[in-house]
Short mmCIF file of C-alpha atoms and ligand atoms in Angstrom, two decimals:
data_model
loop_
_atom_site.label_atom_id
_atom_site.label_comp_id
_atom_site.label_asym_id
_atom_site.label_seq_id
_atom_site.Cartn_x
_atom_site.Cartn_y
_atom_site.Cartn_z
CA UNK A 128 119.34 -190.37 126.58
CA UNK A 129 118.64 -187.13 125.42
CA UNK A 130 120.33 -187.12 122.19
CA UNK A 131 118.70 -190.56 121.73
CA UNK A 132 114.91 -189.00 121.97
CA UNK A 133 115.67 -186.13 119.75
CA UNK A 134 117.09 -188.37 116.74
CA UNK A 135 114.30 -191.37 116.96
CA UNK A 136 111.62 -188.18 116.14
CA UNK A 137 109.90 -187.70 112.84
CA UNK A 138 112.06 -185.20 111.44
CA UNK A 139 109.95 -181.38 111.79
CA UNK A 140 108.52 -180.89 108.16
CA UNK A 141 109.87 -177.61 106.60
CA UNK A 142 109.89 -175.56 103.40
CA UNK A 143 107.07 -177.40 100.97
CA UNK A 144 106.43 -180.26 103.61
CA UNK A 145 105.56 -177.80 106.50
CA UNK A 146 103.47 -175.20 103.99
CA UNK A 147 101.09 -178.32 102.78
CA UNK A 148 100.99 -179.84 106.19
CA UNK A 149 99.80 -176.31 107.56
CA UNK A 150 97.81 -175.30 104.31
CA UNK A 151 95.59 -178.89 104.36
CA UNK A 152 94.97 -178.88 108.53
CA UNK A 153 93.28 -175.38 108.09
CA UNK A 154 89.97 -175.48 109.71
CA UNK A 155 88.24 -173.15 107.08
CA UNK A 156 89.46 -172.26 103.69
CA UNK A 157 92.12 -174.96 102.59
CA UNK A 158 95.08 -173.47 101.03
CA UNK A 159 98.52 -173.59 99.75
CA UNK A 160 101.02 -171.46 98.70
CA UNK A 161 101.11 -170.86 94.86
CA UNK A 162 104.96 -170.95 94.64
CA UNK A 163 104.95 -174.49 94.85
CA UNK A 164 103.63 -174.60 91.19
CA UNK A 165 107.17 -174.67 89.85
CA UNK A 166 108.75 -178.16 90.20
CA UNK A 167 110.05 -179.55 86.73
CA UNK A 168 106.67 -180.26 85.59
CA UNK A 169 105.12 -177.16 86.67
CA UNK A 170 107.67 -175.11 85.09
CA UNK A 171 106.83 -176.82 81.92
CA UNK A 172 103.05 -176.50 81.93
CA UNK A 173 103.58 -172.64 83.07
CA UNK A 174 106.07 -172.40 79.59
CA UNK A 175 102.78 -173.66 77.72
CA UNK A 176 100.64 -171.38 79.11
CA UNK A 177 103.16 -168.78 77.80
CA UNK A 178 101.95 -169.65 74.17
CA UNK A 179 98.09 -170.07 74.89
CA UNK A 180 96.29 -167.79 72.79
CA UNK A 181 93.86 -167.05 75.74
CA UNK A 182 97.03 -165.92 78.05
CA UNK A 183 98.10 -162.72 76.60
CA UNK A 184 100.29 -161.87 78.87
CA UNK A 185 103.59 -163.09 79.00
CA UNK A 186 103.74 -161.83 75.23
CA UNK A 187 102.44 -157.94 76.10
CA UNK A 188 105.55 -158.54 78.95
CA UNK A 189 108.32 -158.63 76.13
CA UNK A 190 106.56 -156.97 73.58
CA UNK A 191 107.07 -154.17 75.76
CA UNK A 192 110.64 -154.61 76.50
CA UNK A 193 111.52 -155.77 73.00
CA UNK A 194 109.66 -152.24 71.43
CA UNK A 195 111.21 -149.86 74.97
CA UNK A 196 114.31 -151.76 75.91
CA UNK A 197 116.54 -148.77 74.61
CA UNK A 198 114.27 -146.00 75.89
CA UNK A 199 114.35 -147.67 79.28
CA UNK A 200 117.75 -148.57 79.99
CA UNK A 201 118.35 -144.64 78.62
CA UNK A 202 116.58 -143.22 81.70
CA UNK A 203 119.47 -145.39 83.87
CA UNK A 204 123.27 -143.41 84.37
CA UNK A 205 125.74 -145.66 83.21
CA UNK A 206 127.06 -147.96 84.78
CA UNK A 207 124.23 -150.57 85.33
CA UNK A 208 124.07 -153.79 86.66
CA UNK A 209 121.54 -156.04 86.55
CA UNK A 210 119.80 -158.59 89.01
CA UNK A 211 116.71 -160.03 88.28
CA UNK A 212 113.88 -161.63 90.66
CA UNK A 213 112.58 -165.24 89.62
CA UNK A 214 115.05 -165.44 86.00
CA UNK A 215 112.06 -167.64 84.50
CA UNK A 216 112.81 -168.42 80.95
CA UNK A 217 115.15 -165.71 80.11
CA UNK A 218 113.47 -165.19 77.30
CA UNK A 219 112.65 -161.54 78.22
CA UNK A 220 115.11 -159.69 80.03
CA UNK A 221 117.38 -160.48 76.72
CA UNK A 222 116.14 -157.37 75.24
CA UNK A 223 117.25 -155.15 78.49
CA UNK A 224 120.60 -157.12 78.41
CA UNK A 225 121.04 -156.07 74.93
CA UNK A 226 120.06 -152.63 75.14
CA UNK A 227 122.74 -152.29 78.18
CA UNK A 228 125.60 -154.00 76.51
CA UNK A 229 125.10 -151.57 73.93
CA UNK A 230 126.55 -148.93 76.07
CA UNK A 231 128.56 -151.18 78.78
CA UNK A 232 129.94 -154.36 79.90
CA UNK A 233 127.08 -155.95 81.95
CA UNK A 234 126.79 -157.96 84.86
CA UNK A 235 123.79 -160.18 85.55
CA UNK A 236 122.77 -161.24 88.58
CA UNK A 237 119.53 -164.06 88.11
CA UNK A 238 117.70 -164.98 91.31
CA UNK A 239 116.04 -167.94 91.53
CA UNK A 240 115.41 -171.15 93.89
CA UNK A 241 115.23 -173.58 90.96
CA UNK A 242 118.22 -174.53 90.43
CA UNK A 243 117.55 -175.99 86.72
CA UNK A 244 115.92 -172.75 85.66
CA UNK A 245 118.88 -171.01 87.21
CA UNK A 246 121.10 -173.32 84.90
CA UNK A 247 119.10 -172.46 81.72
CA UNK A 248 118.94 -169.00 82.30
CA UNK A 249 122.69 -168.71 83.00
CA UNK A 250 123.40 -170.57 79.78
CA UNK A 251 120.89 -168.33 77.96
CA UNK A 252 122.43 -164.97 78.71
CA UNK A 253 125.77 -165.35 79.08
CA UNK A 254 125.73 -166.11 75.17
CA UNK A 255 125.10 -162.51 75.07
CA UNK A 256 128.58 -160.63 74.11
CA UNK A 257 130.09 -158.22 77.08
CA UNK A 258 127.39 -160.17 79.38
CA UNK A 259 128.33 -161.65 82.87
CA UNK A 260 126.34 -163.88 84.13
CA UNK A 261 126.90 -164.34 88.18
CA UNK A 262 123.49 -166.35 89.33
CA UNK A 263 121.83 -166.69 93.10
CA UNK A 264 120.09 -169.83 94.29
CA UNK A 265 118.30 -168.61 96.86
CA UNK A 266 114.84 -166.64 97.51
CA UNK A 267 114.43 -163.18 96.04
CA UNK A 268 115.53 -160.91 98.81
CA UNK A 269 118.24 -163.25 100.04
CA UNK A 270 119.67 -163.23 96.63
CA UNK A 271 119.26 -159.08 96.19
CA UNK A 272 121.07 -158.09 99.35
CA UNK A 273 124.04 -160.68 98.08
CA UNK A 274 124.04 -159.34 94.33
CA UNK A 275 123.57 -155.72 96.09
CA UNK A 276 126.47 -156.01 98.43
CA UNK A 277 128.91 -156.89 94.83
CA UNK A 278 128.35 -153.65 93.42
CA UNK A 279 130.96 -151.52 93.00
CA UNK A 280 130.95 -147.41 94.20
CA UNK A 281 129.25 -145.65 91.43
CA UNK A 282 127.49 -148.67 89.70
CA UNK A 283 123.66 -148.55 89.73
CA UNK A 284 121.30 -151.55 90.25
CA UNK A 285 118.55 -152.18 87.87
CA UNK A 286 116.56 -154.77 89.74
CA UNK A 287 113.91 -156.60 87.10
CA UNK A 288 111.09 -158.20 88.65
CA UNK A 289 108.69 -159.20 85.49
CA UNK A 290 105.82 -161.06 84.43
CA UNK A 291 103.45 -159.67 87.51
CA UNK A 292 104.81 -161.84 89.71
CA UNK A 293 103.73 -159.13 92.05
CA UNK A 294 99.98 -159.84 91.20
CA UNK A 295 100.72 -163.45 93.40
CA UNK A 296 101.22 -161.64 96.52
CA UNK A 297 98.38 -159.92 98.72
CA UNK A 298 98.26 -156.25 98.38
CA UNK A 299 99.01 -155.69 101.43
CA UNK A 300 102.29 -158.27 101.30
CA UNK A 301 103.40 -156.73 97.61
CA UNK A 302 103.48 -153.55 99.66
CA UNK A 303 105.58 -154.80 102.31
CA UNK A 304 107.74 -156.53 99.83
CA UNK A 305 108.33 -153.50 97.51
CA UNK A 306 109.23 -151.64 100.84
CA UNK A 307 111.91 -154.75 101.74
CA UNK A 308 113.17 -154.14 97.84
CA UNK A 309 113.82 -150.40 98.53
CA UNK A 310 115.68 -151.20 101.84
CA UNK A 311 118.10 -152.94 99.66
CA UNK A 312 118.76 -150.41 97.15
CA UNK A 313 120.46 -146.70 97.15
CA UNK A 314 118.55 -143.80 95.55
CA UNK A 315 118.77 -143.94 92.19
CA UNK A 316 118.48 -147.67 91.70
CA UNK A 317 115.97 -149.19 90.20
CA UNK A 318 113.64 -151.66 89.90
CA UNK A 319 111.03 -152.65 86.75
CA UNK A 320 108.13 -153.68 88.05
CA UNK A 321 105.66 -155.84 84.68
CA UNK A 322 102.09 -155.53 85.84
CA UNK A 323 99.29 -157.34 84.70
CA UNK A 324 95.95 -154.59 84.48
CA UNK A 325 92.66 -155.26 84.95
CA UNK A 326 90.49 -155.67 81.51
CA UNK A 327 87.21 -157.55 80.59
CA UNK A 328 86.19 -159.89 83.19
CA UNK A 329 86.22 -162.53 79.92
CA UNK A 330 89.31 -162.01 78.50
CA UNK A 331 90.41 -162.59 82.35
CA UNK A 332 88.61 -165.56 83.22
CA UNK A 333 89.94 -167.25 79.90
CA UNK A 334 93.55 -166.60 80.67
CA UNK A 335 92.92 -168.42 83.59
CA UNK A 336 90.62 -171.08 82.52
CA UNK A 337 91.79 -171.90 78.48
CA UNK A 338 89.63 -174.43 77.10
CA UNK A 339 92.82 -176.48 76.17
CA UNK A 340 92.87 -177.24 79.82
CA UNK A 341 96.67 -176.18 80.21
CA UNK A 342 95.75 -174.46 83.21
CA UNK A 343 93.98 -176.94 84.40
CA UNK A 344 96.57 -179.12 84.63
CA UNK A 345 98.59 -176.56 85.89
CA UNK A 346 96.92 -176.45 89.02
CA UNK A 347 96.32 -180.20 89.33
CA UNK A 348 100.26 -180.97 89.32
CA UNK A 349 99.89 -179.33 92.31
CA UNK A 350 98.35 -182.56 93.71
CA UNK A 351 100.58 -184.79 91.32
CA UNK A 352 103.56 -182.92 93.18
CA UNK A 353 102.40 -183.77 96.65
CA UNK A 354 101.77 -187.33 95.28
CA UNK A 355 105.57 -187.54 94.38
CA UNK A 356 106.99 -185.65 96.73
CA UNK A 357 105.02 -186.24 100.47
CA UNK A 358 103.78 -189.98 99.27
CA UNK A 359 99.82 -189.23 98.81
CA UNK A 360 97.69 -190.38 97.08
CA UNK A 361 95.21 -187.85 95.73
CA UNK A 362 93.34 -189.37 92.66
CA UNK A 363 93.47 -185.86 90.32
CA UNK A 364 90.45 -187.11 88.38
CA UNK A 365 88.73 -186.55 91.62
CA UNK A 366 89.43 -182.74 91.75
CA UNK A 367 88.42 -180.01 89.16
CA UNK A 368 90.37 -176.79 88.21
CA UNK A 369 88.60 -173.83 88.90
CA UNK A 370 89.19 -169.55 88.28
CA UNK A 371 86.81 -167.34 89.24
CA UNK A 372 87.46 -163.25 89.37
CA UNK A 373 87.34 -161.36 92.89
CA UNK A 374 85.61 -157.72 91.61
CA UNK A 375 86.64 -156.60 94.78
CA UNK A 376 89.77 -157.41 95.42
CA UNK A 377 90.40 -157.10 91.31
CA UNK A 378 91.94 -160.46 91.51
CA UNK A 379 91.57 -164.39 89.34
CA UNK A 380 91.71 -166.77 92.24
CA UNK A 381 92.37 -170.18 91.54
CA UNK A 382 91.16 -173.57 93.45
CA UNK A 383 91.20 -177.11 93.16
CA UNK A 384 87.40 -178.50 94.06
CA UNK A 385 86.87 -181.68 95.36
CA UNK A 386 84.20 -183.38 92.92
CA UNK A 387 83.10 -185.77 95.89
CA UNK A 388 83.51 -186.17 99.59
CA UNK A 389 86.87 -188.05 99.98
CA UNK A 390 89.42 -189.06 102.02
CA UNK A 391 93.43 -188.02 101.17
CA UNK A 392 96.46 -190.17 102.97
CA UNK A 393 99.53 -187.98 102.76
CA UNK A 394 102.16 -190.91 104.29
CA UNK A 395 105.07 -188.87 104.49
CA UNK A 396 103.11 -186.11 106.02
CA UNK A 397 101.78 -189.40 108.61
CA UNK A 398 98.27 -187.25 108.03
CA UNK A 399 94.53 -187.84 106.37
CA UNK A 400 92.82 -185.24 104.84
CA UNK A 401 89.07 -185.07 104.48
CA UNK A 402 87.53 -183.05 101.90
CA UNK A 403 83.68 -182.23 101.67
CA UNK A 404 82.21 -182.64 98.03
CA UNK A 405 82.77 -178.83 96.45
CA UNK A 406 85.08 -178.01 99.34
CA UNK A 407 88.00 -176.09 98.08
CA UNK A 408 92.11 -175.49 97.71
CA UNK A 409 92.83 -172.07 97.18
CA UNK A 410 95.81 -172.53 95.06
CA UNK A 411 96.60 -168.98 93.40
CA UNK A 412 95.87 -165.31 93.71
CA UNK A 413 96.89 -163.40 90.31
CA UNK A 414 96.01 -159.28 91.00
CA UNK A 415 95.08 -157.41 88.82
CA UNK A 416 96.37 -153.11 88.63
CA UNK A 417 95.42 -150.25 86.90
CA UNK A 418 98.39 -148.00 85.66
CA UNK A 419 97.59 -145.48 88.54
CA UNK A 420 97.80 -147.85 91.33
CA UNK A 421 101.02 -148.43 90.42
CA UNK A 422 101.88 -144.98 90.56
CA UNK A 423 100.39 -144.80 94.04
CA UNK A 424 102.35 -148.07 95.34
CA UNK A 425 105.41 -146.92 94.15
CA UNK A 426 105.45 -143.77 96.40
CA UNK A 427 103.78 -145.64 99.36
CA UNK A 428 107.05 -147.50 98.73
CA UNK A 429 109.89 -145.19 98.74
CA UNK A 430 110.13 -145.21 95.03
CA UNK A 431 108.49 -142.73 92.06
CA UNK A 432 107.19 -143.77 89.15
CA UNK A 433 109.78 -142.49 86.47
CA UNK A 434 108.04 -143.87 83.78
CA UNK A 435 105.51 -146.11 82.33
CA UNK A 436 104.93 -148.01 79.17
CA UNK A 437 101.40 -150.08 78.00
CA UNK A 438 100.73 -152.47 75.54
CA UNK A 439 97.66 -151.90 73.62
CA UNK A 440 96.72 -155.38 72.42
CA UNK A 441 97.16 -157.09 76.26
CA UNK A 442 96.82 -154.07 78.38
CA UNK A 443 99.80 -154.87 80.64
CA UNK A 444 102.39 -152.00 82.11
CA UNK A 445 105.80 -152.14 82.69
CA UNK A 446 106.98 -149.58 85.19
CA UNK A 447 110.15 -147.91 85.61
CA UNK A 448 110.22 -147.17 89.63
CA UNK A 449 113.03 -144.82 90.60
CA UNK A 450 114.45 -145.81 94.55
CA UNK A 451 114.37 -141.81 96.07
C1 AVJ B 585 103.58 -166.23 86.61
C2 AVJ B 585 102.36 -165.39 88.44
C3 AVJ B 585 102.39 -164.18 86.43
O1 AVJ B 585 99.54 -165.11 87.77
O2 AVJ B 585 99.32 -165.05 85.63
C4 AVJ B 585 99.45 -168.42 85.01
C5 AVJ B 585 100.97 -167.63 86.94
N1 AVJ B 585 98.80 -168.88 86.98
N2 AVJ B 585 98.28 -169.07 84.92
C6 AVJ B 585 99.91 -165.42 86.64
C7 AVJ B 585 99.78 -168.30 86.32
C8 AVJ B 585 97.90 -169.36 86.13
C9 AVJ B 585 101.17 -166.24 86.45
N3 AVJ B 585 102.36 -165.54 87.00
#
């Protein structure tokens, strides 16, 4: 009879399900999580926003490791291998593949929980010559302790997170996560941290809000996903995009405005939403650093900032932090 009651309940929402359920039934400020901006389409609309004009950058990111990739896999002892948080595109961390096989075989450990990106990536690299290619579908620190634990004595880990994917947690929570990074490592390790830093409060706001409408649309597939995925029906039309930059907490927040009062069904969710007219989704936070307060995290974090190297046209940094 038991057994019986369990299995005729709704099944208990997890993962994406649970976070919108949770992140919709707030009281106050509606939000959800801004990892869930990566389904197939997602990933897509984030690859255009790569080549905006407006959205410098993903192009400071590898401009940096394309002009330093010697001088910073020169600081590392030899042996290295590599594992890499969120593999994205791939497109960068070829030039720190290179620059490594130069001196040594490589292994390369991507990290990722889409599995198609995972696939690309994989395919990508591994057409590099003396380059292994051993890949983790799973979430970032899951997939570190398991590419950690296949080192062998004497090898050191280079772990690349890029593209300030940092900037999406709080600061508080980047903290914490940086700490949970060290945990994993041995001194000497390390990890390369790509930092978005603060600049004009224009240059900012258009990165965020291109007058293409990229971004835009970025955000709203948030909705189209839900539509697909938890059978709702939120009309998009009905919403607008919308970036606007937090002086305080140096930060581009991004949110989805309702245009009008309106009602949402989310069926597979077996919940309505109600939305006020100019009531908000907060969608995305995207921090912004200055090169000192990366100095500062890093030893608040167990690490020390070996190195660091800016563009000048995008002021970005990339940071070599040293696990001690
Ligand atoms: C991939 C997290 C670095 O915050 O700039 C781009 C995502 N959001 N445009 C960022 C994003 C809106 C991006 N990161």
């Amino acid at each position: 009879l038991r057994t019986e009651t369990l299995s005729a309940m709704a099944p208990v929402p997890a993962g994406f399900a649970a976070d919108v359920r949770d992140g919709l039934l707030r009281s106050g400020q509606k939000e959800i999580p801004s990892k869930y901006f990566y389904d197939e389409l997602g990933s897509a609309l984030f690859e255009a926003i790569t080549v905006l004009p407006e959205y410098g950058l993903t192009r400071a990111d590898e401009r940096i490791l394309r002009r330093h990739a010697v001088d910073i896999v020169s600081r590392l002892p030899a042996p290295v291998i590599v594992a890499e948080l969120g593999s994205g595109s791939g497109r960068k961390t070829r030039w720190v593949l290179e620059a490594l096989s130069r001196r040594h075989p490589v292994t390369y450990h991507p990290i990722e929980i889409s599995a198609t990106a995972l696939a690309r990536c994989a395919r990508e690299m591994s057409s590099i010559a003396s380059v292994s290619v051993v890949g983790f579908e799973r979430p970032y620190l899951d997939g570190l302790l398991a590419a950690a634990a296949r080192r062998v004595e004497g090898e050191v880990l280079l772990v690349l997170f890029l593209g300030s994917t940092i900037g999406n947690f709080d600061r508080h929570a980047g903290e914490h996560f940086l700490r949970q990074v060290r945990g994993m490592l041995r001194e000497g390790d390390a990890l390369l941290l790509g930092a978005d830093l603060v600049k004009s409060i224009p240059a900012m706001l258009a990165a965020y809000d291109d007058p293409t409408g990229v971004t835009a649309a970025f955000n709203l597939n948030l909705l189209g996903r839900i539509n697909r995925e938890l059978d709702a029906n939120f009309d998009l039309a009905l919403f607008q995009h919308v970036a606007r930059y937090n002086e305080v907490e140096q930060r581009i927040e991004m949110h989805l405005r309702s245009r009008v009062a309106q009602t949402v069904l989310v069926r597979g969710l077996e919940m309505v939403v109600h939305f006020e007219a100019g009531e908000t989704i907060w969608t995305e936070n995207s921090h912004k650093f200055t090169p000192m307060e990366i100095v500062s995290l890093a030893e608040r974090t167990g690490f020390r900032c070996d190195a660091q190297w800016l563009d000048q046209e995008w002021p970005f940094a990339q940071n070599l932090l040293v696990a001690r």
